[in-house]
Every structure is written in structure tokens, then in C-alpha cells.
Amino acid sequence: MKKQLHLKSILAVMLITFMIPYGYSQSTKLPKVVILATGGTIAGKGASETGSAYTSGQVTIESMIDAVPNIRKLANLSGEQLSNVGSQDMSVEIWLKLAKRINELLAGDVDGIVITHGTDTQEETAFFLNLVVKSDKPVVLTASMRPSSALSADGPLNLYNAVAVAANPEAKGRGIMVVINDKIFSAHSVTKVNTTNVDAFAAPMHGQLGDVNFGNVEFYHYPHGLHTTKSEFSVDGLKELPRVDIVYACADMSPDLIDIMVKAGAKGIVVAGVGDGNMTSTTLEAAKRATSKGIPVVRSSRLCEGAVLIHGEVDDAKYGTVASDELNPQKARVLLMMALLKKRSRENLQQLFLDY
Ligand code: GLU
């Protein structure tokens, strides 16, 4: 009996000496990933598993992590709740808070960041961060189209895949990414293309950056445009951004809209133009009135594919306008807000739209 006890103690000492330190060193080898939660459908809850009605931003980050099997095997995870809003309520205030926190974390020993976000304005947040995050470490936004309480909720696998991408060394240097429905997109090219389908995102101009299946990551290429460590923009000391409005063009569009925006205090205007960034002749005259007052007008397009060409059908030099190149109206607005923090010539502004 005594001998058995003695043997047991030797075994226990061996376990403590060899196995526990080994296990400990294994887990410390996992990349350190922080999940910053902002809200959205991924944190949404509905009354019924099959109904379409629900409220965004109801579930906390800790419960979201706990709902994903094996996610803690991918990375040393911790979560922070930055906001809990549907992304239709995403604001410049939250953007600045998010960007500053990401820069702080990535300057330390954190290897990657995942941001949970609503899908409605996800591309705008991703593009904003692409301009102001000062690190080449992976930053991945994810989301879901179905609330956490729905039948076949897509959030858990999207979160699992997003963590796998953020923990992957090959994700470095690819700017801010969006991971959803097994696809990896760049902030520059991603856009939401469907109101409710699980397959709601696409990158019509440059395609996906890669794919991720149950945590297996494959990259195809690097993103288009300057970003993160190559970007000239910064959030240091920033408390707000200049007001930039978007106006949607259509047949027989009234020129009043641009005049009204100027009167209301817009410091810049983006036109979601028809076709190649076009608008009615009377609206072009209103654009000229704005640009001659020093309020930049950027011609983007309401179409989701194709670049807006400089001096296409519009003589940009004559009207003082700038072509958005490949940026859709909502991303053109983000770039213009950042660009307006400094006085710039029309030519310099145009160059930014070609570079980013
Ligand atoms: N309006 C919600 C949001 O953007 C719905 C979209 C979603 O998260 O899927 O937060």
C-alpha cells in the first residue's frame, strides 16, 4: 500500500515537472488575438428562431466567444466590448475609439485583431481603418447576416474563421480584411451586395483576397491601393471629422440638393452619380458653385462595378470636380473626410483617389 502511494507521488511529480510546463508552453505559443465587439446582427437576438425580426447588438463578446466550439484552440483570445450598436448607428466617434484602441493593442504584444460589426456599414469601417491603422498585423472584421438566435445562425463559424485569419502569419501586410461566409475580402474592394442573404458580400472589381474553410486559410493575392503602414492618414489627436454628405443621382435630379448640403454646412460632397459618375447638367452647375467656394465634390457612381474616369463625360477641370476612381460613394466619403483634415489642391485630392 505504502509502495503504491510512493509510486503515485513519483508519477504526480513527473506530471507537474514535465507535462504541465509543456502544456503551458504550448498554449503560450498560440498567437494573441483580441476581439473588439461593436454590435451588429452577429450579436443580435430575435424572439423566434425562424422569424426575420430581431434587434442588433444584444449579446456580449464573452457569450459570443463561448458559443463557438474550439475557438480558443486557434488563439489566446480575449474580448473587449467597444460598443453594441446595429451598424446603421456606427459613428465617427466609435471609429476613432476603435482605431485608437487597435493601434494601442498592435503596438504591444497582440498578434491580430478581430472586430465584430454589423454588415450594413462594415465596408465603411473597414476602409476607414485601412487608412489609419499603423500596423501590418492582421485586422479582420466579421459579421453575420442571421442573428445569434436564428436557425442556422452564421455568426459562430464567421467568428471562428475570422480568428483563424487574424492568427495566420500569412495575413500580415494585407491591410484591413473582412471575413464572412468563408470568404476573405480587402477593405478596398469589399461591398455589401444583398440585403438579407448569407452570401451578402462581394468584391466586384478585384475579387476575394482568399478563402477560409473551418479555419483553413488560403490567400490568393494582396489588396489594391495604399493602406495601413503606407497610408499618410492618422487618428492621432483627432476628435472629429469634417462633415461630408452623399447625394444620390437619378434622372431629372434636382440641383437644389447640392446647394442645400452646402448651406447645411457640408465641407465636402460625394455624388453617387449615374453611370461613369454623371449627373444632370444643372447639378453639375451646382457642383461648380460648391467647388468654387472651396467645397470639394467627388464624382463616384451608384453602380457597384467599374471605375469613375477622370474627364470621362465630365470635364473635371472645368467643374472643379474629382473622380472617385474605384471607390464607391460610401468609401469615397471616408477618404474625403480624412483628406479634408489638410488643405489640398484639386490635383492632390484627385491623386489620393487614384492611390487609395
Ligand atoms: N442593421 C444590422 C447591422 O448592420 C443588420 C446587418 C447585420 O449585422 O447583418 O448591424
mmCIF file of C-alpha atoms and ligand atoms in Angstrom:
data_model
loop_
_atom_site.group_PDB
_atom_site.id
_atom_site.type_symbol
_atom_site.label_atom_id
_atom_site.label_comp_id
_atom_site.label_asym_id
_atom_site.label_seq_id
_atom_site.Cartn_x
_atom_site.Cartn_y
_atom_site.Cartn_z
ATOM 1 C CA MET A 1 0.000 0.000 0.000
ATOM 2 C CA LYS A 2 2.798 2.359 1.043
ATOM 3 C CA LYS A 3 4.733 1.400 -2.090
ATOM 4 C CA GLN A 4 1.672 2.192 -4.268
ATOM 5 C CA LEU A 5 1.309 5.626 -2.671
ATOM 6 C CA HIS A 6 5.005 6.254 -3.228
ATOM 7 C CA LEU A 7 4.682 5.324 -6.916
ATOM 8 C CA LYS A 8 1.657 7.614 -7.261
ATOM 9 C CA SER A 9 3.584 10.544 -5.776
ATOM 10 C CA ILE A 10 6.512 9.974 -8.156
ATOM 11 C CA LEU A 11 4.088 9.949 -11.088
ATOM 12 C CA ALA A 12 2.419 13.141 -9.845
ATOM 13 C CA VAL A 13 5.791 14.899 -9.506
ATOM 14 C CA MET A 14 6.722 13.773 -13.044
ATOM 15 C CA LEU A 15 3.431 15.170 -14.346
ATOM 16 C CA ILE A 16 3.982 18.518 -12.641
ATOM 17 C CA THR A 17 7.616 18.687 -13.776
ATOM 18 C CA PHE A 18 7.188 17.711 -17.408
ATOM 19 C CA MET A 19 3.564 17.730 -18.578
ATOM 20 C CA ILE A 20 2.217 20.955 -17.094
ATOM 21 C CA PRO A 21 5.097 23.181 -18.196
ATOM 22 C CA TYR A 22 4.879 21.503 -21.629
ATOM 23 C CA GLY A 23 1.152 22.202 -21.846
ATOM 24 C CA TYR A 24 1.691 25.743 -20.650
ATOM 25 C CA SER A 25 4.377 26.440 -23.234
ATOM 26 C CA GLN A 26 2.060 25.037 -25.961
ATOM 27 C CA SER A 27 -0.715 27.469 -25.110
ATOM 28 C CA THR A 28 1.654 30.436 -24.904
ATOM 29 C CA LYS A 29 2.771 29.624 -28.442
ATOM 30 C CA LEU A 30 -0.713 30.422 -29.715
ATOM 31 C CA PRO A 31 -0.979 33.866 -31.315
ATOM 32 C CA LYS A 32 -2.571 36.511 -29.140
ATOM 33 C CA VAL A 33 -5.782 37.779 -30.723
ATOM 34 C CA VAL A 34 -8.115 40.392 -29.265
ATOM 35 C CA ILE A 35 -11.764 40.520 -30.329
ATOM 36 C CA LEU A 36 -13.238 44.012 -30.280
ATOM 37 C CA ALA A 37 -17.016 43.872 -30.327
ATOM 38 C CA THR A 38 -19.074 46.724 -31.744
ATOM 39 C CA GLY A 39 -22.508 45.088 -32.114
ATOM 40 C CA GLY A 40 -24.462 44.118 -35.232
ATOM 41 C CA THR A 41 -26.565 41.114 -36.115
ATOM 42 C CA ILE A 42 -23.781 38.754 -35.018
ATOM 43 C CA ALA A 43 -24.680 39.972 -31.527
ATOM 44 C CA GLY A 44 -28.397 40.183 -32.369
ATOM 45 C CA LYS A 45 -31.318 38.258 -30.901
ATOM 46 C CA GLY A 46 -34.820 37.603 -32.205
ATOM 47 C CA ALA A 47 -37.969 36.358 -30.498
ATOM 48 C CA SER A 48 -38.231 33.385 -32.859
ATOM 49 C CA GLU A 49 -35.642 31.061 -34.437
ATOM 50 C CA THR A 50 -37.395 31.342 -37.799
ATOM 51 C CA GLY A 51 -38.725 34.897 -37.785
ATOM 52 C CA SER A 52 -36.884 37.712 -39.541
ATOM 53 C CA ALA A 53 -37.478 40.322 -36.814
ATOM 54 C CA TYR A 54 -34.635 40.851 -34.359
ATOM 55 C CA THR A 55 -32.625 43.538 -32.562
ATOM 56 C CA SER A 56 -28.906 44.073 -33.292
ATOM 57 C CA GLY A 57 -26.297 44.309 -30.546
ATOM 58 C CA GLN A 58 -27.853 42.259 -27.722
ATOM 59 C CA VAL A 59 -25.197 39.635 -26.958
ATOM 60 C CA THR A 60 -21.897 40.395 -25.206
ATOM 61 C CA ILE A 61 -18.492 39.412 -26.561
ATOM 62 C CA GLU A 62 -17.854 36.850 -23.826
ATOM 63 C CA SER A 63 -21.062 34.932 -24.661
ATOM 64 C CA MET A 64 -20.217 35.140 -28.358
ATOM 65 C CA ILE A 65 -16.771 33.569 -27.805
ATOM 66 C CA ASP A 66 -18.238 30.872 -25.544
ATOM 67 C CA ALA A 67 -20.769 29.972 -28.236
ATOM 68 C CA VAL A 68 -18.030 28.938 -30.712
ATOM 69 C CA PRO A 69 -16.637 25.434 -30.159
ATOM 70 C CA ASN A 70 -12.823 25.093 -30.298
ATOM 71 C CA ILE A 71 -12.232 28.782 -30.995
ATOM 72 C CA ARG A 72 -9.832 29.023 -28.055
ATOM 73 C CA LYS A 73 -7.629 26.407 -29.734
ATOM 74 C CA LEU A 74 -6.870 28.879 -32.550
ATOM 75 C CA ALA A 75 -5.508 31.714 -30.427
ATOM 76 C CA ASN A 76 -5.074 33.118 -26.950
ATOM 77 C CA LEU A 77 -8.296 35.084 -27.034
ATOM 78 C CA SER A 78 -9.613 37.997 -25.079
ATOM 79 C CA GLY A 79 -12.565 40.238 -25.820
ATOM 80 C CA GLU A 80 -13.449 43.891 -25.322
ATOM 81 C CA GLN A 81 -16.856 45.457 -25.810
ATOM 82 C CA LEU A 82 -16.315 48.823 -27.554
ATOM 83 C CA SER A 83 -19.940 49.496 -28.415
ATOM 84 C CA ASN A 84 -23.072 47.460 -29.004
ATOM 85 C CA VAL A 85 -24.925 49.044 -31.909
ATOM 86 C CA GLY A 86 -26.503 47.974 -35.175
ATOM 87 C CA SER A 87 -24.049 49.262 -37.760
ATOM 88 C CA GLN A 88 -26.641 51.677 -39.174
ATOM 89 C CA ASP A 89 -25.712 53.594 -35.992
ATOM 90 C CA MET A 90 -21.951 53.306 -36.480
ATOM 91 C CA SER A 91 -20.412 56.728 -35.918
ATOM 92 C CA VAL A 92 -17.203 58.691 -36.350
ATOM 93 C CA GLU A 93 -16.937 58.660 -32.549
ATOM 94 C CA ILE A 94 -16.846 54.839 -32.484
ATOM 95 C CA TRP A 95 -14.469 54.755 -35.488
ATOM 96 C CA LEU A 96 -11.963 56.947 -33.676
ATOM 97 C CA LYS A 97 -12.244 54.927 -30.462
ATOM 98 C CA LEU A 98 -11.807 51.694 -32.420
ATOM 99 C CA ALA A 99 -8.818 52.899 -34.449
ATOM 100 C CA LYS A 100 -7.018 54.283 -31.384
ATOM 101 C CA ARG A 101 -7.569 51.047 -29.430
ATOM 102 C CA ILE A 102 -6.347 48.895 -32.345
ATOM 103 C CA ASN A 103 -3.170 50.973 -32.723
ATOM 104 C CA GLU A 104 -2.565 50.711 -28.994
ATOM 105 C CA LEU A 105 -3.041 46.905 -28.926
ATOM 106 C CA LEU A 106 -0.984 46.217 -32.050
ATOM 107 C CA ALA A 107 1.893 48.364 -30.811
ATOM 108 C CA GLY A 108 2.132 45.867 -27.931
ATOM 109 C CA ASP A 109 2.332 42.071 -27.979
ATOM 110 C CA VAL A 110 -1.051 41.435 -29.649
ATOM 111 C CA ASP A 111 -0.669 39.495 -32.920
ATOM 112 C CA GLY A 112 -4.027 40.170 -34.503
ATOM 113 C CA ILE A 113 -7.411 41.819 -34.064
ATOM 114 C CA VAL A 114 -10.926 40.655 -34.886
ATOM 115 C CA ILE A 115 -13.766 43.164 -34.915
ATOM 116 C CA THR A 116 -17.377 42.029 -34.752
ATOM 117 C CA HIS A 117 -19.602 44.502 -36.580
ATOM 118 C CA GLY A 118 -22.939 44.881 -38.309
ATOM 119 C CA THR A 119 -22.908 44.224 -42.034
ATOM 120 C CA ASP A 120 -24.700 47.391 -43.183
ATOM 121 C CA THR A 121 -21.735 49.754 -42.826
ATOM 122 C CA GLN A 122 -18.975 47.209 -42.337
ATOM 123 C CA GLU A 123 -17.187 48.217 -45.542
ATOM 124 C CA GLU A 124 -17.005 51.849 -44.368
ATOM 125 C CA THR A 125 -15.456 50.936 -41.021
ATOM 126 C CA ALA A 126 -13.040 48.556 -42.766
ATOM 127 C CA PHE A 127 -11.993 51.244 -45.255
ATOM 128 C CA PHE A 128 -11.609 53.874 -42.522
ATOM 129 C CA LEU A 129 -9.357 51.539 -40.517
ATOM 130 C CA ASN A 130 -7.422 50.723 -43.701
ATOM 131 C CA LEU A 131 -6.434 54.412 -43.782
ATOM 132 C CA VAL A 132 -5.495 54.870 -40.132
ATOM 133 C CA VAL A 133 -4.267 51.608 -38.575
ATOM 134 C CA LYS A 134 -0.490 51.849 -38.207
ATOM 135 C CA SER A 135 0.490 48.190 -38.263
ATOM 136 C CA ASP A 136 0.889 45.375 -40.772
ATOM 137 C CA LYS A 137 -0.503 42.831 -38.279
ATOM 138 C CA PRO A 138 -3.843 41.295 -39.319
ATOM 139 C CA VAL A 139 -7.043 43.185 -38.543
ATOM 140 C CA VAL A 140 -10.191 41.302 -39.537
ATOM 141 C CA LEU A 141 -13.793 42.442 -39.425
ATOM 142 C CA THR A 142 -16.502 39.847 -39.266
ATOM 143 C CA ALA A 143 -20.266 39.843 -39.005
ATOM 144 C CA SER A 144 -23.290 37.709 -39.611
ATOM 145 C CA MET A 145 -26.442 38.010 -41.618
ATOM 146 C CA ARG A 146 -28.538 35.980 -39.191
ATOM 147 C CA PRO A 147 -28.962 36.836 -35.507
ATOM 148 C CA SER A 148 -27.414 34.552 -32.906
ATOM 149 C CA SER A 149 -30.844 33.111 -32.017
ATOM 150 C CA ALA A 150 -31.765 32.131 -35.610
ATOM 151 C CA LEU A 151 -31.926 28.678 -37.172
ATOM 152 C CA SER A 152 -28.532 28.125 -38.918
ATOM 153 C CA ALA A 153 -27.003 31.271 -37.439
ATOM 154 C CA ASP A 154 -23.897 32.125 -39.479
ATOM 155 C CA GLY A 155 -22.137 34.158 -36.755
ATOM 156 C CA PRO A 156 -20.268 31.368 -34.908
ATOM 157 C CA LEU A 157 -18.469 29.996 -37.986
ATOM 158 C CA ASN A 158 -17.757 33.509 -39.272
ATOM 159 C CA LEU A 159 -16.170 34.374 -35.905
ATOM 160 C CA TYR A 160 -14.188 31.119 -35.899
ATOM 161 C CA ASN A 161 -12.881 31.825 -39.417
ATOM 162 C CA ALA A 162 -12.100 35.460 -38.606
ATOM 163 C CA VAL A 163 -9.972 34.396 -35.623
ATOM 164 C CA ALA A 164 -8.208 31.819 -37.837
ATOM 165 C CA VAL A 165 -7.331 34.567 -40.340
ATOM 166 C CA ALA A 166 -6.216 37.026 -37.635
ATOM 167 C CA ALA A 167 -3.973 34.302 -36.149
ATOM 168 C CA ASN A 168 -2.453 33.364 -39.512
ATOM 169 C CA PRO A 169 1.054 34.776 -40.209
ATOM 170 C CA GLU A 170 0.237 34.974 -43.942
ATOM 171 C CA ALA A 171 -2.470 37.526 -43.194
ATOM 172 C CA LYS A 172 0.205 40.120 -42.355
ATOM 173 C CA GLY A 173 0.548 43.094 -44.697
ATOM 174 C CA ARG A 174 -2.836 42.653 -46.398
ATOM 175 C CA GLY A 175 -4.471 45.687 -44.796
ATOM 176 C CA ILE A 176 -7.836 45.515 -43.081
ATOM 177 C CA MET A 177 -9.857 42.464 -44.123
ATOM 178 C CA VAL A 178 -13.472 41.350 -43.960
ATOM 179 C CA VAL A 179 -14.134 37.643 -43.347
ATOM 180 C CA ILE A 180 -17.660 36.420 -43.941
ATOM 181 C CA ASN A 181 -19.289 33.328 -45.448
ATOM 182 C CA ASP A 182 -15.905 31.563 -45.913
ATOM 183 C CA LYS A 183 -14.549 34.481 -47.970
ATOM 184 C CA ILE A 184 -11.720 36.915 -47.235
ATOM 185 C CA PHE A 185 -12.081 40.398 -48.731
ATOM 186 C CA SER A 186 -9.923 43.529 -48.715
ATOM 187 C CA ALA A 187 -11.269 46.750 -47.204
ATOM 188 C CA HIS A 188 -10.608 48.500 -50.519
ATOM 189 C CA SER A 189 -12.766 46.202 -52.632
ATOM 190 C CA VAL A 190 -15.454 44.670 -50.424
ATOM 191 C CA THR A 191 -19.061 45.784 -50.624
ATOM 192 C CA LYS A 192 -22.398 44.521 -49.338
ATOM 193 C CA VAL A 193 -24.493 43.370 -52.298
ATOM 194 C CA ASN A 194 -27.509 41.626 -50.780
ATOM 195 C CA THR A 195 -29.963 42.857 -48.154
ATOM 196 C CA THR A 196 -30.570 39.550 -46.353
ATOM 197 C CA ASN A 197 -28.789 36.563 -47.965
ATOM 198 C CA VAL A 198 -25.965 34.855 -46.058
ATOM 199 C CA ASP A 199 -23.772 35.356 -49.149
ATOM 200 C CA ALA A 200 -24.121 39.132 -48.918
ATOM 201 C CA PHE A 201 -20.608 40.379 -49.754
ATOM 202 C CA ALA A 202 -18.600 40.657 -52.949
ATOM 203 C CA ALA A 203 -15.583 42.443 -54.372
ATOM 204 C CA PRO A 204 -16.763 43.162 -57.907
ATOM 205 C CA MET A 205 -13.562 44.901 -59.083
ATOM 206 C CA HIS A 206 -10.736 42.820 -57.626
ATOM 207 C CA GLY A 207 -12.320 39.613 -56.310
ATOM 208 C CA GLN A 208 -11.730 37.889 -52.984
ATOM 209 C CA LEU A 209 -8.333 38.078 -51.260
ATOM 210 C CA GLY A 210 -8.705 34.446 -50.285
ATOM 211 C CA ASP A 211 -10.919 31.914 -48.606
ATOM 212 C CA VAL A 212 -11.184 30.243 -45.217
ATOM 213 C CA ASN A 213 -12.888 26.914 -44.607
ATOM 214 C CA PHE A 214 -13.377 25.786 -40.999
ATOM 215 C CA GLY A 215 -10.226 27.711 -40.099
ATOM 216 C CA ASN A 216 -8.088 26.643 -43.092
ATOM 217 C CA VAL A 217 -6.855 29.851 -44.660
ATOM 218 C CA GLU A 218 -5.799 30.337 -48.262
ATOM 219 C CA PHE A 219 -4.764 33.674 -49.749
ATOM 220 C CA TYR A 220 -4.814 34.377 -53.490
ATOM 221 C CA HIS A 221 -3.345 37.878 -53.679
ATOM 222 C CA TYR A 222 -2.594 41.221 -51.951
ATOM 223 C CA PRO A 223 -5.057 44.108 -51.896
ATOM 224 C CA HIS A 224 -5.216 47.042 -54.282
ATOM 225 C CA GLY A 225 -4.360 50.566 -53.076
ATOM 226 C CA LEU A 226 -2.286 52.087 -50.284
ATOM 227 C CA HIS A 227 -3.209 51.066 -46.752
ATOM 228 C CA THR A 228 -2.151 50.931 -43.073
ATOM 229 C CA THR A 229 1.638 51.357 -42.780
ATOM 230 C CA LYS A 230 1.810 53.033 -46.240
ATOM 231 C CA SER A 231 -1.101 55.396 -45.559
ATOM 232 C CA GLU A 232 -0.435 59.068 -44.819
ATOM 233 C CA PHE A 233 -3.516 59.368 -42.589
ATOM 234 C CA SER A 234 -3.589 59.190 -38.818
ATOM 235 C CA VAL A 235 -6.089 59.435 -35.962
ATOM 236 C CA ASP A 236 -3.562 60.875 -33.512
ATOM 237 C CA GLY A 237 -5.168 63.781 -31.674
ATOM 238 C CA LEU A 238 -8.339 63.511 -33.787
ATOM 239 C CA LYS A 239 -11.675 64.124 -32.049
ATOM 240 C CA GLU A 240 -13.982 64.547 -35.040
ATOM 241 C CA LEU A 241 -14.059 64.502 -38.826
ATOM 242 C CA PRO A 242 -15.361 67.124 -41.246
ATOM 243 C CA ARG A 243 -18.923 66.689 -42.480
ATOM 244 C CA VAL A 244 -19.158 65.075 -45.917
ATOM 245 C CA ASP A 245 -22.567 64.330 -47.461
ATOM 246 C CA ILE A 246 -23.531 61.908 -50.214
ATOM 247 C CA VAL A 247 -26.151 62.774 -52.824
ATOM 248 C CA TYR A 248 -27.753 60.062 -54.970
ATOM 249 C CA ALA A 249 -28.120 60.936 -58.672
ATOM 250 C CA CYS A 250 -31.058 59.909 -60.877
ATOM 251 C CA ALA A 251 -32.914 61.025 -63.980
ATOM 252 C CA ASP A 252 -34.142 64.608 -63.693
ATOM 253 C CA MET A 253 -32.151 65.113 -60.474
ATOM 254 C CA SER A 254 -32.656 68.467 -58.822
ATOM 255 C CA PRO A 255 -29.604 70.742 -58.408
ATOM 256 C CA ASP A 256 -31.120 72.003 -55.132
ATOM 257 C CA LEU A 257 -29.678 69.048 -53.208
ATOM 258 C CA ILE A 258 -26.054 70.148 -53.579
ATOM 259 C CA ASP A 259 -26.945 73.763 -52.742
ATOM 260 C CA ILE A 260 -28.823 72.553 -49.639
ATOM 261 C CA MET A 261 -25.866 70.452 -48.461
ATOM 262 C CA VAL A 262 -23.528 73.428 -48.824
ATOM 263 C CA LYS A 263 -25.976 75.595 -46.894
ATOM 264 C CA ALA A 264 -26.266 72.939 -44.173
ATOM 265 C CA GLY A 265 -22.518 73.036 -43.594
ATOM 266 C CA ALA A 266 -21.056 70.166 -45.634
ATOM 267 C CA LYS A 267 -17.302 70.545 -46.079
ATOM 268 C CA GLY A 268 -17.279 68.078 -48.939
ATOM 269 C CA ILE A 269 -19.816 66.323 -51.167
ATOM 270 C CA VAL A 270 -19.824 62.940 -52.869
ATOM 271 C CA VAL A 271 -22.187 62.328 -55.765
ATOM 272 C CA ALA A 272 -23.361 58.748 -56.252
ATOM 273 C CA GLY A 273 -23.565 59.503 -59.938
ATOM 274 C CA VAL A 274 -25.352 57.688 -62.723
ATOM 275 C CA GLY A 275 -23.054 55.594 -64.932
ATOM 276 C CA ASP A 276 -19.498 56.958 -65.017
ATOM 277 C CA GLY A 277 -20.115 59.479 -62.208
ATOM 278 C CA ASN A 278 -22.578 61.587 -64.209
ATOM 279 C CA MET A 279 -25.345 63.926 -63.011
ATOM 280 C CA THR A 280 -27.805 66.335 -64.618
ATOM 281 C CA SER A 281 -26.259 69.416 -66.254
ATOM 282 C CA THR A 282 -27.981 71.625 -63.687
ATOM 283 C CA THR A 283 -26.454 69.546 -60.842
ATOM 284 C CA LEU A 284 -23.036 69.907 -62.480
ATOM 285 C CA GLU A 285 -23.525 73.683 -62.308
ATOM 286 C CA ALA A 286 -24.414 73.309 -58.598
ATOM 287 C CA ALA A 287 -21.241 71.244 -58.175
ATOM 288 C CA LYS A 288 -19.279 74.090 -59.760
ATOM 289 C CA ARG A 289 -20.862 76.558 -57.326
ATOM 290 C CA ALA A 290 -19.715 74.317 -54.443
ATOM 291 C CA THR A 291 -16.170 73.744 -55.713
ATOM 292 C CA SER A 292 -15.674 77.445 -56.410
ATOM 293 C CA LYS A 293 -16.448 78.029 -52.702
ATOM 294 C CA GLY A 294 -13.684 75.536 -51.819
ATOM 295 C CA ILE A 295 -16.048 72.616 -51.100
ATOM 296 C CA PRO A 296 -14.746 69.568 -52.971
ATOM 297 C CA VAL A 297 -17.217 67.499 -54.989
ATOM 298 C CA VAL A 298 -16.238 63.911 -55.744
ATOM 299 C CA ARG A 299 -17.939 62.054 -58.576
ATOM 300 C CA SER A 300 -18.499 58.420 -57.657
ATOM 301 C CA SER A 301 -21.067 56.034 -59.109
ATOM 302 C CA ARG A 302 -24.254 54.394 -57.925
ATOM 303 C CA LEU A 303 -23.148 51.275 -59.853
ATOM 304 C CA CYS A 304 -21.200 48.622 -57.995
ATOM 305 C CA GLU A 305 -18.663 47.850 -60.716
ATOM 306 C CA GLY A 306 -16.232 49.930 -62.760
ATOM 307 C CA ALA A 307 -14.022 52.941 -62.068
ATOM 308 C CA VAL A 308 -15.191 56.537 -62.476
ATOM 309 C CA LEU A 309 -12.835 58.024 -65.051
ATOM 310 C CA ILE A 310 -11.196 61.446 -64.806
ATOM 311 C CA HIS A 311 -12.550 63.654 -67.636
ATOM 312 C CA GLY A 312 -14.902 60.894 -68.803
ATOM 313 C CA GLU A 313 -18.063 62.679 -69.909
ATOM 314 C CA VAL A 314 -17.418 65.393 -67.332
ATOM 315 C CA ASP A 315 -14.661 67.974 -67.737
ATOM 316 C CA ASP A 316 -13.400 67.773 -64.125
ATOM 317 C CA ALA A 317 -11.041 70.740 -64.501
ATOM 318 C CA LYS A 318 -13.951 72.930 -65.673
ATOM 319 C CA TYR A 319 -16.291 71.977 -62.810
ATOM 320 C CA GLY A 320 -13.582 71.622 -60.168
ATOM 321 C CA THR A 321 -14.710 68.035 -59.501
ATOM 322 C CA VAL A 322 -12.677 64.939 -58.678
ATOM 323 C CA ALA A 323 -13.284 61.394 -59.958
ATOM 324 C CA SER A 324 -13.530 58.689 -57.272
ATOM 325 C CA ASP A 325 -11.733 56.092 -59.426
ATOM 326 C CA GLU A 326 -12.650 52.716 -57.838
ATOM 327 C CA LEU A 327 -14.150 53.933 -54.572
ATOM 328 C CA ASN A 328 -17.900 53.601 -54.176
ATOM 329 C CA PRO A 329 -19.725 56.635 -52.702
ATOM 330 C CA GLN A 330 -19.584 55.452 -49.081
ATOM 331 C CA LYS A 331 -15.829 54.785 -49.226
ATOM 332 C CA ALA A 332 -15.181 57.964 -51.253
ATOM 333 C CA ARG A 333 -16.859 59.832 -48.377
ATOM 334 C CA VAL A 334 -14.481 58.258 -45.839
ATOM 335 C CA LEU A 335 -11.400 59.185 -47.895
ATOM 336 C CA LEU A 336 -12.705 62.721 -48.440
ATOM 337 C CA MET A 337 -13.360 63.198 -44.695
ATOM 338 C CA MET A 338 -9.760 62.222 -43.939
ATOM 339 C CA ALA A 339 -8.354 64.238 -46.850
ATOM 340 C CA LEU A 340 -10.169 67.371 -45.691
ATOM 341 C CA LEU A 341 -8.145 67.437 -42.472
ATOM 342 C CA LYS A 342 -5.491 69.218 -44.517
ATOM 343 C CA LYS A 343 -5.721 71.925 -47.174
ATOM 344 C CA ARG A 344 -5.204 70.350 -50.611
ATOM 345 C CA SER A 345 -5.297 71.304 -54.277
ATOM 346 C CA ARG A 346 -7.822 69.588 -56.545
ATOM 347 C CA GLU A 347 -4.911 67.744 -58.196
ATOM 348 C CA ASN A 348 -3.653 66.446 -54.864
ATOM 349 C CA LEU A 349 -7.151 65.318 -53.929
ATOM 350 C CA GLN A 350 -7.515 63.564 -57.269
ATOM 351 C CA GLN A 351 -4.208 61.766 -56.710
ATOM 352 C CA LEU A 352 -5.463 60.429 -53.352
ATOM 353 C CA PHE A 353 -8.418 58.805 -55.096
ATOM 354 C CA LEU A 354 -6.047 57.117 -57.536
ATOM 355 C CA ASP A 355 -3.654 55.980 -54.768
ATOM 356 C CA TYR A 356 -6.059 54.658 -52.126
HETATM 357 N N1 GLU B 1 -28.588 46.507 -39.493
HETATM 358 C C1 GLU B 1 -27.773 45.456 -38.997
HETATM 359 C C2 GLU B 1 -26.327 45.918 -38.842
HETATM 360 O O1 GLU B 1 -25.687 46.338 -39.756
HETATM 361 C C3 GLU B 1 -28.006 44.344 -39.887
HETATM 362 C C4 GLU B 1 -26.912 43.851 -40.618
HETATM 363 C C5 GLU B 1 -26.081 42.826 -39.933
HETATM 364 O O2 GLU B 1 -25.387 42.977 -38.979
HETATM 365 O O3 GLU B 1 -26.143 41.801 -40.532
HETATM 366 O O4 GLU B 1 -25.862 45.893 -37.742
#
